[in-house]
CSV table of C-alpha atoms and ligand atoms in Angstrom, one decimal:
chain,number,residue,atom,x,y,z
L,9,MET,CA,27.2,-74.0,38.2
L,10,ILE,CA,23.9,-75.9,39.7
L,11,ARG,CA,26.0,-77.9,42.1
L,12,ASP,CA,28.0,-74.5,43.3
L,13,THR,CA,24.6,-72.1,43.1
L,14,LEU,CA,22.7,-75.1,45.7
L,15,GLY,CA,26.1,-75.9,47.8
L,16,ASP,CA,26.0,-72.2,48.3
L,17,TYR,CA,22.6,-71.8,49.4
L,18,THR,CA,22.4,-74.7,51.1
L,19,GLN,CA,24.9,-74.1,53.3
L,20,LYS,CA,25.6,-70.4,53.5
L,21,ALA,CA,22.7,-68.2,52.9
L,22,GLU,CA,21.0,-65.5,54.9
L,23,PRO,CA,17.3,-66.2,55.7
L,24,ALA,CA,15.1,-64.2,53.3
L,25,ARG,CA,13.2,-61.5,55.1
L,26,LEU,CA,11.0,-60.9,53.0
L,27,LEU,CA,9.5,-64.8,53.3
L,28,ASP,CA,10.1,-64.3,57.6
L,29,ALA,CA,8.1,-61.0,57.3
L,30,GLY,CA,4.6,-62.9,57.6
L,31,ILE,CA,3.4,-61.6,54.2
L,32,GLU,CA,0.0,-63.2,52.7
L,33,SER,CA,1.1,-63.0,49.0
L,34,ILE,CA,3.8,-62.2,46.5
L,35,LEU,CA,4.4,-60.6,43.6
L,36,ILE,CA,7.2,-61.4,40.9
L,37,LEU,CA,8.0,-58.6,38.7
L,38,ALA,CA,10.8,-59.4,35.5
L,39,CYS,CA,11.1,-58.9,31.8
L,40,GLY,CA,12.2,-61.2,29.2
L,41,THR,CA,13.9,-64.5,30.0
L,42,SER,CA,13.7,-63.3,33.6
L,43,TYR,CA,10.1,-63.1,33.4
L,44,HIS,CA,10.0,-67.0,32.4
L,45,ALA,CA,11.4,-68.0,35.4
L,46,ALA,CA,9.1,-65.9,37.3
L,47,LEU,CA,6.2,-67.6,35.8
L,48,ILE,CA,7.8,-71.3,36.6
L,49,GLY,CA,8.8,-69.4,40.5
L,50,LYS,CA,4.4,-69.1,41.1
L,51,TYR,CA,4.2,-73.0,40.5
L,52,ILE,CA,6.8,-73.5,42.2
L,53,MET,CA,6.2,-71.5,45.5
L,54,GLU,CA,2.1,-71.5,45.7
L,55,GLU,CA,3.2,-75.7,45.8
L,56,LEU,CA,5.6,-75.0,48.7
L,57,LEU,CA,4.5,-71.9,49.9
L,58,SER,CA,1.0,-72.2,50.1
L,59,ILE,CA,0.3,-68.3,49.5
L,60,PRO,CA,-0.7,-67.1,46.4
L,61,VAL,CA,1.4,-65.8,43.8
L,62,ARG,CA,1.2,-63.0,41.0
L,63,VAL,CA,3.3,-62.5,38.2
L,64,GLU,CA,3.8,-59.5,35.9
L,65,LEU,CA,5.9,-57.8,33.5
L,66,ALA,CA,7.8,-54.8,34.9
L,67,SER,CA,6.8,-53.2,31.9
L,68,GLU,CA,3.5,-53.6,32.2
L,69,PHE,CA,3.4,-53.1,36.1
L,70,ASN,CA,4.0,-49.1,35.5
L,71,TYR,CA,0.7,-48.7,34.1
L,72,GLN,CA,-1.2,-51.0,36.5
L,73,ALA,CA,-3.0,-49.1,40.1
L,74,LEU,CA,-2.9,-51.6,42.4
L,75,THR,CA,-2.9,-52.4,45.8
L,76,LEU,CA,-0.4,-54.5,47.5
L,77,ALA,CA,-1.7,-55.3,51.1
L,78,LYS,CA,0.5,-57.9,53.6
L,79,ALA,CA,2.4,-58.3,50.1
L,80,GLY,CA,5.9,-58.9,49.5
L,81,ALA,CA,7.9,-58.3,46.1
L,82,LEU,CA,10.6,-60.4,44.1
L,83,THR,CA,12.0,-58.6,41.2
L,84,ILE,CA,14.6,-61.0,38.2
L,85,THR,CA,16.8,-59.8,36.9
L,86,GLN,CA,20.1,-61.4,35.3
L,87,SER,CA,21.9,-57.7,35.2
L,88,GLY,CA,20.3,-56.0,37.7
L,89,GLU,CA,20.1,-52.7,34.8
L,90,THR,CA,17.2,-53.4,33.2
L,91,ALA,CA,15.3,-49.9,33.1
L,92,ASP,CA,11.6,-51.2,33.0
L,93,THR,CA,12.5,-53.3,36.1
L,94,LEU,CA,14.1,-50.8,38.1
L,95,LYS,CA,11.0,-48.4,37.3
L,96,ALA,CA,9.2,-51.0,38.6
L,97,MET,CA,11.1,-51.5,42.0
L,98,ARG,CA,11.0,-47.6,42.7
L,99,LYS,CA,7.1,-47.8,42.4
L,100,LEU,CA,7.0,-50.9,44.4
L,101,LYS,CA,9.4,-48.6,47.4
L,102,ASN,CA,6.9,-46.1,47.2
L,103,MET,CA,4.0,-48.1,47.8
L,104,GLY,CA,6.1,-49.1,50.7
L,105,CYS,CA,6.1,-52.7,49.7
L,106,PRO,CA,9.3,-54.6,51.0
L,107,VAL,CA,11.4,-55.9,47.5
L,108,LEU,CA,13.7,-58.8,47.6
L,109,ALA,CA,15.7,-59.2,44.2
L,110,ILE,CA,17.5,-61.9,42.5
L,111,THR,CA,20.2,-60.6,40.2
L,112,ASN,CA,23.7,-62.0,39.1
L,113,VAL,CA,25.1,-58.9,39.3
L,114,VAL,CA,27.0,-57.7,42.7
L,115,GLY,CA,26.7,-54.0,43.4
L,116,SER,CA,24.1,-53.6,40.2
L,117,SER,CA,21.1,-50.9,40.4
L,118,ALA,CA,18.7,-53.5,41.4
L,119,SER,CA,20.6,-54.8,44.6
L,120,ARG,CA,21.2,-50.8,45.4
L,121,ILE,CA,17.2,-50.4,45.1
L,122,ALA,CA,16.1,-53.6,47.3
L,123,ASP,CA,15.9,-54.2,50.4
L,124,GLN,CA,17.5,-57.5,50.4
L,125,THR,CA,19.4,-59.1,47.7
L,126,ILE,CA,19.7,-62.6,46.9
L,127,TYR,CA,22.6,-63.1,44.0
L,128,ILE,CA,22.6,-66.3,41.5
L,129,ARG,CA,26.0,-66.9,41.4
L,130,ALA,CA,25.8,-67.7,37.5
L,131,GLY,CA,29.1,-66.1,36.6
L,132,PRO,CA,29.5,-63.5,33.8
L,133,GLU,CA,27.2,-64.0,31.2
L,134,ILE,CA,28.9,-62.9,27.8
L,135,SER,CA,26.2,-63.8,24.7
L,136,VAL,CA,23.2,-62.0,25.0
L,137,ALA,CA,20.5,-64.5,24.8
L,138,ALA,CA,20.1,-65.8,28.7
L,139,THR,CA,21.3,-69.4,29.5
L,140,LYS,CA,22.9,-70.2,32.7
L,141,SER,CA,21.5,-67.4,34.6
L,142,PHE,CA,17.6,-69.1,33.6
L,143,THR,CA,18.8,-71.8,35.1
L,144,ALA,CA,20.2,-70.6,38.0
L,145,GLN,CA,17.5,-68.2,38.9
L,146,LEU,CA,15.3,-71.3,38.9
L,147,MET,CA,18.1,-73.0,41.4
L,148,VAL,CA,17.5,-69.7,43.6
L,149,LEU,CA,13.1,-70.4,43.1
L,150,TYR,CA,14.0,-73.3,44.6
L,151,TRP,CA,16.0,-73.2,47.6
L,152,LEU,CA,13.5,-70.1,48.4
L,153,ALA,CA,10.2,-72.1,48.5
L,154,MET,CA,12.1,-75.0,49.8
L,155,SER,CA,13.6,-73.4,52.4
L,156,TYR,CA,10.0,-71.9,53.4
L,157,SER,CA,8.3,-74.8,52.8
L,158,LYS,CA,4.7,-75.8,54.5
L,159,ALA,CA,5.4,-79.0,52.9
L,160,ASP,CA,5.1,-82.4,54.5
L,161,ALA,CA,8.8,-83.8,55.8
L,162,ARG,CA,8.2,-86.7,53.1
L,163,ARG,CA,7.6,-84.1,50.3
L,164,LEU,CA,10.8,-82.2,50.9
L,165,ALA,CA,12.9,-85.2,51.5
L,166,ASP,CA,11.7,-86.1,47.9
L,167,LEU,CA,12.5,-82.6,46.9
L,168,VAL,CA,16.0,-82.4,48.4
L,169,MET,CA,16.9,-85.9,46.5
L,170,GLY,CA,15.4,-84.3,43.9
L,171,ILE,CA,17.2,-81.3,43.4
L,172,ARG,CA,20.2,-83.0,44.3
L,173,GLN,CA,20.0,-85.1,41.3
L,174,LEU,CA,20.0,-82.3,38.9
L,175,PRO,CA,23.7,-81.9,38.2
L,176,LYS,CA,23.8,-85.5,36.9
L,177,LYS,CA,20.5,-85.4,35.4
L,178,VAL,CA,21.4,-82.4,33.3
L,179,GLN,CA,24.6,-83.6,32.6
L,180,GLN,CA,22.5,-86.6,30.4
L,181,VAL,CA,21.1,-84.2,28.5
L,182,LEU,CA,24.4,-82.0,27.7
L,183,ASP,CA,25.4,-85.6,26.7
L,184,ASN,CA,22.5,-86.4,24.6
L,185,GLU,CA,23.7,-83.5,22.2
L,186,ASP,CA,23.4,-86.5,19.0
L,187,GLU,CA,19.4,-86.5,18.9
L,188,ILE,CA,19.1,-82.8,19.4
L,189,MET,CA,21.7,-82.0,16.7
L,190,GLU,CA,19.4,-84.2,14.6
L,191,CYS,CA,16.4,-82.4,15.9
L,192,ALA,CA,18.1,-78.7,15.2
L,193,LYS,CA,19.1,-79.9,12.0
L,194,TYR,CA,15.8,-80.9,10.6
L,195,LEU,CA,13.9,-77.4,12.3
L,196,ALA,CA,16.7,-74.7,10.6
L,197,GLY,CA,15.0,-75.4,7.6
L,198,TYR,CA,11.6,-73.9,8.8
L,199,GLU,CA,10.4,-70.0,9.2
L,200,ASN,CA,8.4,-70.6,11.5
L,201,ALA,CA,7.8,-72.8,15.0
L,202,PHE,CA,5.3,-73.0,17.9
L,203,PHE,CA,6.5,-74.7,21.3
L,204,ILE,CA,3.6,-75.9,23.7
L,205,GLY,CA,3.8,-76.7,27.5
L,206,ARG,CA,1.4,-77.3,30.0
L,207,GLY,CA,1.5,-76.9,33.8
L,208,ILE,CA,5.0,-76.0,35.1
L,209,ASN,CA,6.4,-76.6,31.6
L,210,PHE,CA,4.1,-73.7,30.1
L,211,PRO,CA,6.6,-71.0,30.8
L,212,VAL,CA,9.2,-73.7,29.3
L,213,ALA,CA,7.6,-73.4,26.2
L,214,LEU,CA,7.7,-69.7,26.1
L,215,GLU,CA,11.4,-69.7,27.1
L,216,GLY,CA,12.0,-72.4,24.3
L,217,ALA,CA,10.3,-69.9,21.8
L,218,LEU,CA,12.4,-66.9,23.1
L,219,LYS,CA,15.8,-68.8,22.7
L,220,LEU,CA,15.3,-69.9,19.3
L,221,LYS,CA,14.0,-67.1,17.9
L,222,GLU,CA,16.5,-64.6,19.9
L,223,ILE,CA,19.3,-66.5,18.3
L,224,SER,CA,18.2,-68.5,15.1
L,225,TYR,CA,15.6,-65.9,13.9
L,226,ILE,CA,12.9,-68.3,13.2
L,227,HIS,CA,9.7,-67.3,14.4
L,228,ALA,CA,8.8,-68.9,17.4
L,229,GLU,CA,5.8,-68.6,20.0
L,230,GLY,CA,5.5,-70.3,22.3
L,231,TYR,CA,1.8,-71.4,23.8
L,232,ALA,CA,0.0,-73.2,26.8
L,233,ALA,CA,-1.1,-76.1,25.0
L,234,GLY,CA,-4.6,-75.4,26.1
L,235,GLU,CA,-5.0,-72.8,24.2
L,236,LEU,CA,-4.1,-73.7,20.5
L,237,LYS,CA,-7.6,-74.9,19.8
L,238,HIS,CA,-8.8,-71.3,20.9
L,239,GLY,CA,-6.9,-69.9,17.6
L,240,PRO,CA,-3.5,-70.5,16.6
L,241,PHE,CA,-4.7,-73.8,15.2
L,242,ALA,CA,-5.2,-71.3,12.4
L,243,LEU,CA,-1.5,-71.1,11.7
L,244,LEU,CA,-0.8,-75.0,11.5
L,245,SER,CA,0.5,-76.4,8.2
L,246,GLU,CA,3.1,-78.8,6.8
L,247,ASP,CA,5.7,-75.7,7.2
L,248,VAL,CA,4.8,-75.0,10.7
L,249,PRO,CA,6.6,-77.5,13.3
L,250,VAL,CA,5.7,-77.7,17.1
L,251,ILE,CA,7.7,-78.3,19.7
L,252,ALA,CA,6.0,-80.3,22.0
L,253,ILE,CA,7.0,-80.8,26.1
L,254,VAL,CA,5.9,-83.7,27.2
L,255,ALA,CA,6.5,-83.7,31.1
L,256,GLN,CA,6.0,-86.8,33.4
L,257,ASP,CA,2.9,-85.4,35.2
L,258,ASN,CA,-0.4,-84.8,35.5
L,259,THR,CA,-1.0,-83.0,31.9
L,260,TYR,CA,0.6,-86.5,30.2
L,261,GLU,CA,-2.7,-87.5,28.9
L,262,ALA,CA,-3.6,-83.7,27.6
L,263,MET,CA,-0.5,-83.2,25.9
L,264,LEU,CA,-1.0,-86.7,24.1
L,265,THR,CA,-4.5,-85.6,22.8
L,266,ASN,CA,-2.3,-82.1,21.7
L,267,ILE,CA,0.2,-84.2,19.6
L,268,LYS,CA,-2.5,-85.8,17.9
L,269,GLU,CA,-4.7,-82.8,17.3
L,270,VAL,CA,-1.4,-80.8,15.9
L,271,LYS,CA,-0.9,-84.0,13.6
L,272,ALA,CA,-4.2,-83.7,12.4
L,273,ARG,CA,-3.4,-80.2,11.3
L,274,LYS,CA,-0.2,-82.1,9.0
L,275,SER,CA,2.5,-80.0,11.8
L,276,PRO,CA,5.2,-81.9,11.9
L,277,VAL,CA,6.1,-82.7,16.1
L,278,ILE,CA,9.3,-82.9,18.0
L,279,ALA,CA,8.4,-84.1,21.4
L,280,LEU,CA,10.9,-83.2,24.8
L,281,VAL,CA,9.7,-86.6,26.5
L,282,GLY,CA,11.3,-88.4,29.6
L,283,GLU,CA,13.4,-91.7,28.4
L,284,GLY,CA,11.8,-94.8,27.6
L,285,ASP,CA,8.7,-93.3,26.7
L,286,GLU,CA,7.0,-95.8,23.7
L,287,ASP,CA,3.9,-93.7,23.3
L,288,ILE,CA,5.3,-90.6,21.8
L,289,ASP,CA,7.8,-92.5,19.9
L,290,GLN,CA,4.6,-93.7,17.8
L,291,LEU,CA,3.0,-90.1,17.5
L,292,ALA,CA,6.0,-87.5,17.0
L,293,ASP,CA,8.3,-87.4,14.0
L,294,LEU,CA,11.1,-86.8,16.1
L,295,VAL,CA,12.1,-86.8,19.7
L,296,ILE,CA,14.5,-85.8,22.2
L,297,THR,CA,14.6,-87.5,25.6
L,298,VAL,CA,15.6,-86.4,29.2
L,299,PRO,CA,16.2,-87.6,32.2
L,300,LYS,CA,12.5,-88.6,34.3
L,301,GLY,CA,12.1,-87.2,37.9
L,302,ASP,CA,10.1,-85.3,40.1
L,303,ALA,CA,7.9,-82.8,38.1
L,304,MET,CA,8.9,-79.6,39.9
L,305,PHE,CA,12.3,-80.1,38.4
L,306,SER,CA,11.7,-80.7,34.6
L,307,PRO,CA,11.8,-77.1,33.9
L,308,VAL,CA,15.6,-77.2,34.3
L,309,VAL,CA,16.0,-80.3,32.4
L,310,ASN,CA,13.5,-79.4,29.7
L,311,THR,CA,15.0,-75.9,29.3
L,312,VAL,CA,18.7,-76.9,28.9
L,313,ALA,CA,17.6,-79.2,25.9
L,314,LEU,CA,15.7,-76.9,24.3
L,315,GLN,CA,18.5,-74.1,24.8
L,316,LEU,CA,20.7,-76.5,22.8
L,317,LEU,CA,18.2,-77.5,20.5
L,318,ALA,CA,18.2,-73.2,19.8
L,319,TYR,CA,22.0,-73.3,19.6
L,320,TYR,CA,22.7,-76.2,17.2
L,321,THR,CA,19.6,-74.4,14.8
L,322,ALA,CA,21.0,-71.1,14.9
L,323,ARG,CA,24.8,-73.0,14.1
L,324,GLN,CA,23.0,-74.7,11.6
L,325,ARG,CA,21.7,-71.5,9.8
L,326,GLY,CA,24.6,-69.6,10.2
L,327,CYS,CA,23.8,-66.9,12.4
L,328,PRO,CA,25.9,-64.6,15.3
L,329,ILE,CA,24.7,-66.8,18.6
L,330,ASP,CA,26.3,-64.7,20.8
L,331,THR,CA,25.8,-61.4,19.3
L,332,PRO,CA,21.9,-61.6,17.5
L,333,ARG,CA,21.3,-58.9,15.4
L,334,ASN,CA,18.8,-55.6,17.2
L,335,LEU,CA,19.0,-57.2,20.8
L,336,ALA,CA,21.4,-56.0,24.1
L,337,LYS,CA,22.8,-57.7,27.0
L,338,SER,CA,21.2,-55.4,29.4
L,339,VAL,CA,18.7,-53.2,28.1
L,340,THR,CA,18.4,-50.3,30.1
L,341,VAL,CA,15.9,-47.5,28.1
L,342,GLU,CA,12.5,-48.2,28.6
J,2,AGP,C1,17.1,-63.2,26.9
J,2,AGP,O1,18.0,-63.8,26.6
J,2,AGP,C2,17.3,-61.7,26.9
J,2,AGP,N1,18.6,-61.4,26.8
J,2,AGP,C3,16.3,-61.2,27.7
J,2,AGP,O2,14.9,-61.1,27.4
J,2,AGP,C4,16.6,-60.6,29.1
J,2,AGP,O3,16.1,-61.7,29.7
J,2,AGP,C5,15.7,-59.1,29.6
J,2,AGP,O4,16.2,-58.3,28.9
J,2,AGP,C6,15.6,-59.3,31.0
J,2,AGP,O5,17.2,-59.2,31.0
J,2,AGP,P1,17.8,-58.9,32.9
J,2,AGP,O6,17.4,-60.5,33.5
J,2,AGP,O7,19.2,-58.9,33.0
J,2,AGP,O8,17.1,-58.0,33.8
């Protein structure tokens, strides 16, 4: 799917008129998993497009009184039918703001409201929990940012090489299921869990927690690792495992410190780390290794590993993985 999405876009996609229109800032609106993709999009676009990106929950945007001078809006919605996102899109249109929709469903309401639509081409997604659509949303955000990038030629060449290596790296994660299943067996015995990450992997911690709570019914929360000491530390104990996303980037040392702080408060640690990382081996109770690469693309391999962790944990707990209780694939009510 990643290869197809990339192939399609590098060869055929029409330019995004929104980014051609000389906008000075971007507002991204979405809900749930799509909102987590939007948060990652902010890191990608601010680095490559050098313009400010603001991300808002569509459900909250409807209560905000903000002005959008020279701004363009992106709305991300797998189904294209999420009521909160559609209402926000209509509000944007009434404000005269150009709207580009990123969706998976051709002919959906979102594609009819938007000025332009980019399809993520993930194919039909059956299970309530969004998985492949999330990865495909990230592919489109990478493509958009790289296509309009202000980065120097050297950086762009590295990114092109990095994104082309993603299918192989994701396959490596899928092939590493034994290690992930061992962590899932361990995690299945708990009722609460924290996910922590920093920088571009903070939203990955949010998404990992959402996937686990959606399909395994474990009460999981995602946090920016730097926030734990401002309150959540109070909840740590031997009954609350922490899944720490340790990327090989400028957040590495700070994440090591966070793991030591969490261990000092008796919480077991499952660390998601780049292959060949001995330091973490000493610190963490369990480790999930992922292929190394450009930090910009680490959310893809890390998220696939956390999707598998949630899947095997839910299976271990005998949960109905594709049809979790109390949830709908497309939330058409506000
Ligand atoms: C994710 O697994 C959930 N199904 C849910 O959070 C979903 O992402 C949210 O309802 C938004 O849906 P959309 O992308 O179709 O707008």
